Amino acid sequence: MQDTINFIDLVALSRITPEATVERFGGLINSSFFDASNILGTLKQKGLVDFITSFPTQSVLTVTQDGKLLLDEAHQKSATPVDTLDMAVLAELSSGRRNLPDLASGVNVTPKDLALRLYKLNEQKFLSYELRNGSINMALTEKGFLQVKDGSGVQNVAQAAAAMQESIQGNAAPMQSQQVPKMPQMPQMPQQPAAPKTDAELKELEAKIVSAKRMKSIAMFVIIVIVVVIVALLYLTGRI
């Protein structure tokens, strides 16, 4: 049940004060009585709040021990430095995923982990949110936008980029050490006899000329293939 806790649950839980009542809960979360009742029922089902309905007096709303532990965990998490997962959440928000279902589909973590990260990023002023009528919309602050653009302070992201660069350079090094295959030498055209005297000599000369032309065509084809292979290798390694 704890893993199903989402950001709306955490925000609603954080709005509960010692003077909070069931009847006034909707005003605390900017929601109608119907939407507030659904959220409150979810919080009670997950064991985060408790209340006893009383009439005609108002029903006092209290946070359970599990609810207090969740709030303590959220406060502790909000004091930690920004890491790779936080950057992934900010990047998804930057791409236009403003509501919770869209954001959850872009970041493949449990609802509770996502809720703790969003709470942390809000506490550190990287994002802002609006809870209204049972739904929540989020947006990057200027600080969050700049964090996404330059990635400052995220050591894990920098290390991942450095490792990727080293991998690319490592793959390119063996290719650089390989010698470019030498071009095959063009076969020399046989010298034509000054003055053939017989039909046999003429036929032999024609045969040599045809053979030389064939060898030349083959050599040109081999040269073209080698050039294409070299260009492809340079393109794949980012040299061109």
PDB file of C-alpha atoms in Angstrom, residues 9-121:
ATOM      1  CA  ASP A   9      -1.527  12.135  -1.372  1.00  0.00           C
ATOM      2  CA  LEU A  10       1.696  13.674  -0.078  1.00  0.00           C
ATOM      3  CA  VAL A  11       0.629  17.249  -0.837  1.00  0.00           C
ATOM      4  CA  ALA A  12      -2.809  16.758   0.722  1.00  0.00           C
ATOM      5  CA  LEU A  13      -1.242  15.151   3.778  1.00  0.00           C
ATOM      6  CA  SER A  14       1.158  18.074   4.220  1.00  0.00           C
ATOM      7  CA  ARG A  15      -1.776  20.528   4.225  1.00  0.00           C
ATOM      8  CA  ILE A  16      -3.422  18.970   7.267  1.00  0.00           C
ATOM      9  CA  THR A  17      -3.089  21.081  10.399  1.00  0.00           C
ATOM     10  CA  PRO A  18      -3.973  20.183  14.006  1.00  0.00           C
ATOM     11  CA  GLU A  19      -7.175  22.209  13.612  1.00  0.00           C
ATOM     12  CA  ALA A  20      -8.196  20.496  10.347  1.00  0.00           C
ATOM     13  CA  THR A  21     -11.624  18.915  10.070  1.00  0.00           C
ATOM     14  CA  VAL A  22     -13.235  16.687   7.483  1.00  0.00           C
ATOM     15  CA  GLU A  23     -15.774  19.374   6.593  1.00  0.00           C
ATOM     16  CA  ARG A  24     -13.084  22.000   5.914  1.00  0.00           C
ATOM     17  CA  PHE A  25     -10.601  19.704   4.184  1.00  0.00           C
ATOM     18  CA  GLY A  26     -11.694  20.822   0.703  1.00  0.00           C
ATOM     19  CA  GLY A  27     -10.590  24.378   1.418  1.00  0.00           C
ATOM     20  CA  LEU A  28      -7.125  23.172   2.411  1.00  0.00           C
ATOM     21  CA  ILE A  29      -6.532  21.561  -0.968  1.00  0.00           C
ATOM     22  CA  ASN A  30      -8.496  23.967  -3.220  1.00  0.00           C
ATOM     23  CA  SER A  31     -10.997  21.285  -4.177  1.00  0.00           C
ATOM     24  CA  SER A  32     -14.717  20.772  -4.118  1.00  0.00           C
ATOM     25  CA  PHE A  33     -16.336  18.747  -1.367  1.00  0.00           C
ATOM     26  CA  PHE A  34     -16.712  15.796  -3.751  1.00  0.00           C
ATOM     27  CA  ASP A  35     -13.047  15.819  -4.878  1.00  0.00           C
ATOM     28  CA  ALA A  36     -11.836  16.414  -1.333  1.00  0.00           C
ATOM     29  CA  SER A  37     -13.903  13.462  -0.113  1.00  0.00           C
ATOM     30  CA  ASN A  38     -12.296  11.185  -2.710  1.00  0.00           C
ATOM     31  CA  ILE A  39      -8.786  12.280  -1.707  1.00  0.00           C
ATOM     32  CA  LEU A  40      -9.589  12.005   1.986  1.00  0.00           C
ATOM     33  CA  GLY A  41     -11.021   8.518   1.474  1.00  0.00           C
ATOM     34  CA  THR A  42      -7.848   7.499  -0.345  1.00  0.00           C
ATOM     35  CA  LEU A  43      -5.667   8.841   2.470  1.00  0.00           C
ATOM     36  CA  LYS A  44      -7.687   6.923   5.047  1.00  0.00           C
ATOM     37  CA  GLN A  45      -7.589   3.744   2.965  1.00  0.00           C
ATOM     38  CA  LYS A  46      -3.789   3.998   2.763  1.00  0.00           C
ATOM     39  CA  GLY A  47      -3.588   4.474   6.529  1.00  0.00           C
ATOM     40  CA  LEU A  48      -2.222   8.015   6.408  1.00  0.00           C
ATOM     41  CA  VAL A  49      -5.094   9.820   8.164  1.00  0.00           C
ATOM     42  CA  ASP A  50      -7.874   8.986  10.550  1.00  0.00           C
ATOM     43  CA  PHE A  51     -11.140  10.626  11.532  1.00  0.00           C
ATOM     44  CA  ILE A  52     -14.380   9.798  13.245  1.00  0.00           C
ATOM     45  CA  THR A  53     -17.550  11.204  11.778  1.00  0.00           C
ATOM     46  CA  SER A  54     -19.562  13.088  14.339  1.00  0.00           C
ATOM     47  CA  PHE A  55     -22.835  14.958  14.030  1.00  0.00           C
ATOM     48  CA  PRO A  56     -23.736  17.740  14.494  1.00  0.00           C
ATOM     49  CA  THR A  57     -20.194  18.758  15.447  1.00  0.00           C
ATOM     50  CA  GLN A  58     -17.347  18.751  12.952  1.00  0.00           C
ATOM     51  CA  SER A  59     -15.190  15.657  12.540  1.00  0.00           C
ATOM     52  CA  VAL A  60     -11.585  16.147  13.636  1.00  0.00           C
ATOM     53  CA  LEU A  61      -8.975  15.028  11.069  1.00  0.00           C
ATOM     54  CA  THR A  62      -5.684  13.578  12.326  1.00  0.00           C
ATOM     55  CA  VAL A  63      -2.509  12.304  10.709  1.00  0.00           C
ATOM     56  CA  THR A  64      -1.659   8.708  11.667  1.00  0.00           C
ATOM     57  CA  GLN A  65       1.788   7.443  12.638  1.00  0.00           C
ATOM     58  CA  ASP A  66       2.323   6.152   9.087  1.00  0.00           C
ATOM     59  CA  GLY A  67       1.400   9.581   7.763  1.00  0.00           C
ATOM     60  CA  LYS A  68       3.885  11.262  10.090  1.00  0.00           C
ATOM     61  CA  LEU A  69       6.625   8.846   9.036  1.00  0.00           C
ATOM     62  CA  LEU A  70       5.886   9.646   5.384  1.00  0.00           C
ATOM     63  CA  LEU A  71       6.146  13.386   6.049  1.00  0.00           C
ATOM     64  CA  ASP A  72       9.413  12.885   7.940  1.00  0.00           C
ATOM     65  CA  GLU A  73      10.812  10.853   5.051  1.00  0.00           C
ATOM     66  CA  ALA A  74       9.780  13.580   2.594  1.00  0.00           C
ATOM     67  CA  HIS A  75      11.476  16.281   4.706  1.00  0.00           C
ATOM     68  CA  GLN A  76      14.676  14.253   4.939  1.00  0.00           C
ATOM     69  CA  LYS A  77      14.682  13.561   1.207  1.00  0.00           C
ATOM     70  CA  SER A  78      14.192  17.257   0.443  1.00  0.00           C
ATOM     71  CA  ALA A  79      17.549  18.056   2.091  1.00  0.00           C
ATOM     72  CA  THR A  80      19.589  15.767  -0.195  1.00  0.00           C
ATOM     73  CA  PRO A  81      21.503  17.060  -3.269  1.00  0.00           C
ATOM     74  CA  VAL A  82      20.017  16.849  -6.743  1.00  0.00           C
ATOM     75  CA  ASP A  83      20.897  13.558  -8.436  1.00  0.00           C
ATOM     76  CA  THR A  84      20.313  11.764 -11.726  1.00  0.00           C
ATOM     77  CA  LEU A  85      16.712  10.782 -10.973  1.00  0.00           C
ATOM     78  CA  ASP A  86      15.862  14.360 -10.020  1.00  0.00           C
ATOM     79  CA  MET A  87      17.333  15.516 -13.333  1.00  0.00           C
ATOM     80  CA  ALA A  88      15.228  12.937 -15.174  1.00  0.00           C
ATOM     81  CA  VAL A  89      12.080  14.308 -13.506  1.00  0.00           C
ATOM     82  CA  LEU A  90      13.041  17.892 -14.379  1.00  0.00           C
ATOM     83  CA  ALA A  91      13.768  16.868 -17.967  1.00  0.00           C
ATOM     84  CA  GLU A  92      10.311  15.284 -18.296  1.00  0.00           C
ATOM     85  CA  LEU A  93       8.712  18.461 -16.942  1.00  0.00           C
ATOM     86  CA  SER A  94      10.772  20.494 -19.407  1.00  0.00           C
ATOM     87  CA  SER A  95       9.425  18.386 -22.268  1.00  0.00           C
ATOM     88  CA  GLY A  96       5.853  19.426 -21.435  1.00  0.00           C
ATOM     89  CA  ARG A  97       4.630  16.680 -19.070  1.00  0.00           C
ATOM     90  CA  ARG A  98       2.826  18.924 -16.588  1.00  0.00           C
ATOM     91  CA  ASN A  99       0.281  16.630 -14.910  1.00  0.00           C
ATOM     92  CA  LEU A 100       0.973  13.646 -12.715  1.00  0.00           C
ATOM     93  CA  PRO A 101      -0.214  10.807 -15.039  1.00  0.00           C
ATOM     94  CA  ASP A 102       1.906  12.073 -17.954  1.00  0.00           C
ATOM     95  CA  LEU A 103       4.929  12.577 -15.737  1.00  0.00           C
ATOM     96  CA  ALA A 104       4.534   9.125 -14.179  1.00  0.00           C
ATOM     97  CA  SER A 105       4.491   7.536 -17.647  1.00  0.00           C
ATOM     98  CA  GLY A 106       7.745   9.265 -18.532  1.00  0.00           C
ATOM     99  CA  VAL A 107       9.624   8.356 -15.332  1.00  0.00           C
ATOM    100  CA  ASN A 108       9.465   4.639 -14.632  1.00  0.00           C
ATOM    101  CA  VAL A 109       9.608   4.636 -10.819  1.00  0.00           C
ATOM    102  CA  THR A 110       7.063   3.815  -8.132  1.00  0.00           C
ATOM    103  CA  PRO A 111       4.435   6.480  -7.357  1.00  0.00           C
ATOM    104  CA  LYS A 112       5.894   6.959  -3.869  1.00  0.00           C
ATOM    105  CA  ASP A 113       9.447   7.520  -5.155  1.00  0.00           C
ATOM    106  CA  LEU A 114       8.156  10.004  -7.715  1.00  0.00           C
ATOM    107  CA  ALA A 115       6.125  11.779  -5.016  1.00  0.00           C
ATOM    108  CA  LEU A 116       9.188  12.139  -2.768  1.00  0.00           C
ATOM    109  CA  ARG A 117      11.250  13.500  -5.675  1.00  0.00           C
ATOM    110  CA  LEU A 118       8.587  16.044  -6.633  1.00  0.00           C
ATOM    111  CA  TYR A 119       8.243  17.133  -3.016  1.00  0.00           C
ATOM    112  CA  LYS A 120      12.030  17.560  -2.826  1.00  0.00           C
ATOM    113  CA  LEU A 121      12.228  19.547  -6.069  1.00  0.00           C
TER     114      LEU A 121
END
